[in-house]
XYZ file of C-alpha atoms in Angstrom:
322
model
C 5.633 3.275 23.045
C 7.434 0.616 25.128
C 10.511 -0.901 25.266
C 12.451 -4.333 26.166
C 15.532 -5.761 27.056
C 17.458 -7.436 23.950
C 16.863 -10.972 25.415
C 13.503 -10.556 25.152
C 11.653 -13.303 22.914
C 8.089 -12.412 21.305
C 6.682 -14.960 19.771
C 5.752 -12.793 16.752
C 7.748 -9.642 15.937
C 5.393 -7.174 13.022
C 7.386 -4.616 11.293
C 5.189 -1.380 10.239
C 2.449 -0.407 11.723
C -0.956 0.010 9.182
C -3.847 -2.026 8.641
C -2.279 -5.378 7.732
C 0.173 -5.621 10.869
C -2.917 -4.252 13.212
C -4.549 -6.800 12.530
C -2.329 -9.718 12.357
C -1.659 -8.285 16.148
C -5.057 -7.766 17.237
C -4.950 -11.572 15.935
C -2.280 -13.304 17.693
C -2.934 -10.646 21.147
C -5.981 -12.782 20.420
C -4.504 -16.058 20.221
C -2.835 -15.317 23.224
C 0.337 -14.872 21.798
C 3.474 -12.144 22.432
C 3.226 -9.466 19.928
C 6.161 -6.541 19.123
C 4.769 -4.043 16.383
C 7.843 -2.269 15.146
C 6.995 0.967 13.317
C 8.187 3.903 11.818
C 4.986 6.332 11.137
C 5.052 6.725 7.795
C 1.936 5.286 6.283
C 1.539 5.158 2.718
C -1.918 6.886 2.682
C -1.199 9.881 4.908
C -1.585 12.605 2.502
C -4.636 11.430 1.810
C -7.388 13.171 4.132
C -10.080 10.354 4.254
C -10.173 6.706 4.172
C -13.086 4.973 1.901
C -14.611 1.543 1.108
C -13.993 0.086 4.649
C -17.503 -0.789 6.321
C -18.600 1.373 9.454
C -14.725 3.720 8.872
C -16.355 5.475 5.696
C -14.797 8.665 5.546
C -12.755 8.489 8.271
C -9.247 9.440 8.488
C -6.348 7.609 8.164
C -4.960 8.349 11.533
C -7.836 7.548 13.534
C -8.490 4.001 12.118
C -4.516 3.334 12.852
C -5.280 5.116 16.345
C -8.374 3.081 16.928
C -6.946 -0.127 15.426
C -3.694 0.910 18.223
C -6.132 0.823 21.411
C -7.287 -2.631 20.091
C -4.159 -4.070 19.518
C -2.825 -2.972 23.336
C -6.122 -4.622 24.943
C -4.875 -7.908 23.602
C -1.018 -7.231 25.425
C 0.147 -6.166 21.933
C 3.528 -3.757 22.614
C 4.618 -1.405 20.452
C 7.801 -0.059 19.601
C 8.840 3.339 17.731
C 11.801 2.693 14.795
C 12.988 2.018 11.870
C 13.965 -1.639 10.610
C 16.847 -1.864 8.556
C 17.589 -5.319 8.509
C 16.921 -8.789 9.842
C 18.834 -12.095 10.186
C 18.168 -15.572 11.791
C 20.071 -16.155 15.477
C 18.876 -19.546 15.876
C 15.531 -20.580 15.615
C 14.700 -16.632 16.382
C 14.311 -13.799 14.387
C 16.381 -10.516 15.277
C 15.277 -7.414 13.496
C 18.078 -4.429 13.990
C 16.250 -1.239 13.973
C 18.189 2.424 12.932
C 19.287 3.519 15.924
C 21.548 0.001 16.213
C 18.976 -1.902 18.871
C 17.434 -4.951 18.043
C 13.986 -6.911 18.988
C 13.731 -11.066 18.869
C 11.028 -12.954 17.446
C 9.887 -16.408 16.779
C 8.220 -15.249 13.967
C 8.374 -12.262 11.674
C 5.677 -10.332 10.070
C 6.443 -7.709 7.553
C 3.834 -5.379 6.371
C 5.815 -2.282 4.998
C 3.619 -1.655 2.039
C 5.022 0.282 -0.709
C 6.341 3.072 -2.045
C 4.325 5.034 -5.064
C 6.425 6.550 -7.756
C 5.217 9.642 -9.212
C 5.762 10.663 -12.572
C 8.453 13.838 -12.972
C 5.520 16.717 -13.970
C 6.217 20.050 -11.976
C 3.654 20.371 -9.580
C 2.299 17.230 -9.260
C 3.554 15.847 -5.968
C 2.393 18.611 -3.768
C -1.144 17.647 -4.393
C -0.307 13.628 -4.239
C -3.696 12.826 -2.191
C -5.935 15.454 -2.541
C -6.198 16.895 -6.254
C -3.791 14.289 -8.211
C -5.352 10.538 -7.484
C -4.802 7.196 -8.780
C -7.477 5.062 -7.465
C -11.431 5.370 -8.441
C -12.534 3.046 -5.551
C -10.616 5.430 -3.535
C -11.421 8.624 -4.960
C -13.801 8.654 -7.245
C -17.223 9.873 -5.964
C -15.018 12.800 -4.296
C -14.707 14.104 -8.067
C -17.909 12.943 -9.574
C -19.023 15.078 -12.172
C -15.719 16.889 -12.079
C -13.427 17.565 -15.223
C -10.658 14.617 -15.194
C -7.316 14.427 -16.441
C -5.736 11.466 -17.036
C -1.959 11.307 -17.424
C -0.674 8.497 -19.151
C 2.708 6.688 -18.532
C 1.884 3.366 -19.321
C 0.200 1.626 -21.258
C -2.787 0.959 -18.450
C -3.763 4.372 -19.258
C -6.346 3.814 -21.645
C -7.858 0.800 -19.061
C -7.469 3.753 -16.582
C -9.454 6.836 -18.638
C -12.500 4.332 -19.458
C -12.677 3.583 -15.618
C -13.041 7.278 -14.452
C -15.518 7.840 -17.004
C -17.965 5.897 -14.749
C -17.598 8.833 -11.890
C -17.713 11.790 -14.709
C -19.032 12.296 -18.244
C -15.688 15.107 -18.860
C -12.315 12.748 -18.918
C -9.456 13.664 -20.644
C -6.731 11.475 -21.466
C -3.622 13.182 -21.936
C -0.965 10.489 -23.840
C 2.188 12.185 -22.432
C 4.762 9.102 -22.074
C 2.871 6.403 -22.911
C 2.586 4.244 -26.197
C -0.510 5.676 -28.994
C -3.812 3.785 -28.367
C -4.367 1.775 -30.745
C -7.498 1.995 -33.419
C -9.466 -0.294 -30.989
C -8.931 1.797 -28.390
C -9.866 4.975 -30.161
C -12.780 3.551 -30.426
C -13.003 2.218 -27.364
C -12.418 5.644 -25.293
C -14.729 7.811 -28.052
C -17.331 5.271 -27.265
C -16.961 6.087 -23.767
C -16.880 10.082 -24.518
C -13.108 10.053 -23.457
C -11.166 13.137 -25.001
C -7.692 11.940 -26.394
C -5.164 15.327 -26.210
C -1.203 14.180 -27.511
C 1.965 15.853 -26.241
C 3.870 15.945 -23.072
C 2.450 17.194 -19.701
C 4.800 19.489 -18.301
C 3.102 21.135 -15.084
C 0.102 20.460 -12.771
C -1.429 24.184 -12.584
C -3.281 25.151 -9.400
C -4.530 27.955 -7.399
C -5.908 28.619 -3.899
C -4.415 25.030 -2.853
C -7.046 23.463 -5.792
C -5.950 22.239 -9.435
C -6.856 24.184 -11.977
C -5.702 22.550 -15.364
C -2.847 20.908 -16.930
C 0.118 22.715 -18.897
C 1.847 20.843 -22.094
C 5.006 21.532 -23.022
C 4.336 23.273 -25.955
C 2.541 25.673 -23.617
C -1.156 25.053 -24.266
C -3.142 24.869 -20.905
C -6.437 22.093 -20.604
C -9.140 23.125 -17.650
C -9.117 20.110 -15.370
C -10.357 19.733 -11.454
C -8.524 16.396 -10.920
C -5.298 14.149 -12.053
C -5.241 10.752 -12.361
C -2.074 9.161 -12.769
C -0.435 6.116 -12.544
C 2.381 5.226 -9.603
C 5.167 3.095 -9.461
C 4.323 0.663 -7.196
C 7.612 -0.678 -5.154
C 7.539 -2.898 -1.985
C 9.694 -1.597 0.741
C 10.986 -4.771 0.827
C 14.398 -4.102 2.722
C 14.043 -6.074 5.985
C 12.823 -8.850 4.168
C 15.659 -8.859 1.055
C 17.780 -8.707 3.946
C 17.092 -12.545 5.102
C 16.721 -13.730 1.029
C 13.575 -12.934 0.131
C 12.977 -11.703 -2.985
C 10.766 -9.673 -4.806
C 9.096 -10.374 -7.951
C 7.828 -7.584 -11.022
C 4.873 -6.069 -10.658
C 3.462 -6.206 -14.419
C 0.590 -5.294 -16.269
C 0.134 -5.266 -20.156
C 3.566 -6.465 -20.655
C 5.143 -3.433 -18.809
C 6.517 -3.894 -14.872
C 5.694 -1.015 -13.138
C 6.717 -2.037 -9.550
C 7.578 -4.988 -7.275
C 5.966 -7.407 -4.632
C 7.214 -10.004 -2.262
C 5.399 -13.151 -3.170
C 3.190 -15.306 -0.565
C 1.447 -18.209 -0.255
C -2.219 -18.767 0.973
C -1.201 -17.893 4.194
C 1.251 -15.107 3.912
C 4.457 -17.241 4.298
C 7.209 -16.150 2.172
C 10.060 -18.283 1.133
C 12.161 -18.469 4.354
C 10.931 -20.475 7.248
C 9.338 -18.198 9.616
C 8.805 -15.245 7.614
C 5.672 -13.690 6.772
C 4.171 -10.781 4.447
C 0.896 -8.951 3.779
C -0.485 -5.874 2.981
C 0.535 -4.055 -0.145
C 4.253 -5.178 -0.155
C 2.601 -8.369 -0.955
C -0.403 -7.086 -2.694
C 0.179 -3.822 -4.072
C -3.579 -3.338 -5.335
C -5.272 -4.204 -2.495
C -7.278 -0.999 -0.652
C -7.308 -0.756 3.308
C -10.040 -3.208 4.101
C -8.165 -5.657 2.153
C -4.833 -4.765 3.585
C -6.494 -5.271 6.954
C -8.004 -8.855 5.752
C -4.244 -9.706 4.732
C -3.334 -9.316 8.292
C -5.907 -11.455 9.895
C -4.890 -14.250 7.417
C -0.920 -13.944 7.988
C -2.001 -13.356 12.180
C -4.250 -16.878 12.008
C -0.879 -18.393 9.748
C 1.421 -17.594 12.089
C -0.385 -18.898 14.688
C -1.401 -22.073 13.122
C 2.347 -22.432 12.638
C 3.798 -21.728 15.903
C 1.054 -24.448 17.483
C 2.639 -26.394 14.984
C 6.186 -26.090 16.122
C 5.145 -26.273 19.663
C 3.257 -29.632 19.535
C 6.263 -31.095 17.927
C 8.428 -30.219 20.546
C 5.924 -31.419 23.318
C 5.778 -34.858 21.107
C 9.614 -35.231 21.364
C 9.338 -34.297 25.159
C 7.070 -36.756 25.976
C 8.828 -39.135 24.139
C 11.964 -38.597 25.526
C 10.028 -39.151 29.307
């Protein structure tokens, strides 16, 4: 990682470190522009052991695309800079971002592309297996468990949406109705159509042995053989840096129930305050690693587009002034 000197100006400073700000900095390195990527190393996905649905990195794991996506970034004169970013505020018409340790980096432009934080529902055993045996995401998951016995754990009322998607990667789902509201008739009918088994009472315990899952424990004690969890996450932007120079978040919602938060965009990854930018799942907390990475290149080619902006306006009032 390298450093700078505090009066050093990039024109575009990235906070975090995954797809998205990759490659918004392979982008502008690109573009020919001055890249900082600030990051912490803590990706969202790094319990998980592979990475799927991205074309020609099928399988692969997380760390080596962000490796790989790393060397690419530095061929372009991308820097990179180990920390945390607590905050940000506008010196200016420049961006400083103050990182933990009490140093700060200067930008033209800012990038954030923190991604989020998942939420896990309070069962006993469930976190240690966040990634492996307890999932949330078919298109991320699901042919790893094909054919395998599935357990759904609802907590809101996407469950039942949930349940009827797994059942496309295994004929044995359960859904288990825990916290969430009854399914209505039409659902009934909906998940027995899809040969969905419908089990009421509170989960109270993943169960597992030999580092695999082996079923699910109510509270009233009985135990249900499953191979896999599904569950859903609370979804929350880690939004900080951004809230920090008035951005704000809005819900997350779905069926009438938030369930997290993003930081809203436009077509181009601008948030609300001049200058500052957002993609990746702080902006788009559904979107999957190829489309985290597409997020990226749009906000790189925005920021771009709107420093050349800024530029030829200046050069318009210099000549002028000649």
């Amino acid at each position: 990682m390298q450093t700078q000197s505090r009066t050093e100006l990039f024109d575009t400073v990235i906070v975090g470190g995954g797809p998205a700000g990759l490659s918004a900095a392979v982008t502008l390195g690109r573009a020919r522009r001055s890249v900082l990527v600030v990051d912490d190393g803590t990706p969202r996905n790094a319990p998980a052991e592979h990475a799927h649905a991205y074309l020609t990195r099928e399988g692969a794991a997380p760390g080596e695309i962000l490796d790989l996506g790393r060397a690419e970034a530095e061929g372009y004169g991308v820097r990179f800079r180990h920390g945390t970013a607590v905050r940000a505020e506008h010196e200016g018409e420049a961006l400083t971002v103050v990182l933990g340790d009490g140093s700060a980096v200067r930008g033209r432009r800012l990038l954030v592309t923190t991604g989020l934080v998942d939420g896990l529902p309070d069962i006993d055993g469930l976190a240690e297996h966040w990634g492996s045996g307890v999932l949330h995401c078919p298109y991320c998951h699901g042919w790893e468990v094909r054919d395998q016995r599935i357990g759904v754990v609802a907590s809101n009322p996407m469950a039942v949406h949930s349940a009827l998607m797994w059942s496309q990667w295994s004929d044995d789902v359960t859904l288990f109705l825990h916290t969430a509201p009854d399914p209505t008739d039409e659902q009934y009918e909906r998940l027995a159509a899809r040969g969905v088994t419908v089990v009421e009472g509170r989960v109270r315990s993943v169960e597992s042995a030999d580092g695999r899952i082996r079923g699910l424990r109510l509270a009233e004690g009985y135990q249900f053989p499953v191979e896999a969890v599904v569950v859903g996450t609370a979804m929350n932007a880690r939004s900080a840096v951004l809230e920090s120079l008035g951005v704000a978040t809005e819900p997350l919602e779905a069926a009438g129930e938030v369930f997290g938060s993003k930081v809203p965009v436009d077509a181009m990854s601008a948030t609300s305050v001049p200058g500052v930018y957002a993609a990746g799942n702080v902006a788009d907390p559904s979107g999957q690693i190829v489309a985290a990475a597409a997020a990226g290149t749009r906000a790189g080619a925005g920021i771009n587009a709107d420093l050349v902006e800024a530029e030829t306006a200046a050069a318009v009032s210099a000549r002028a002034a000649v």
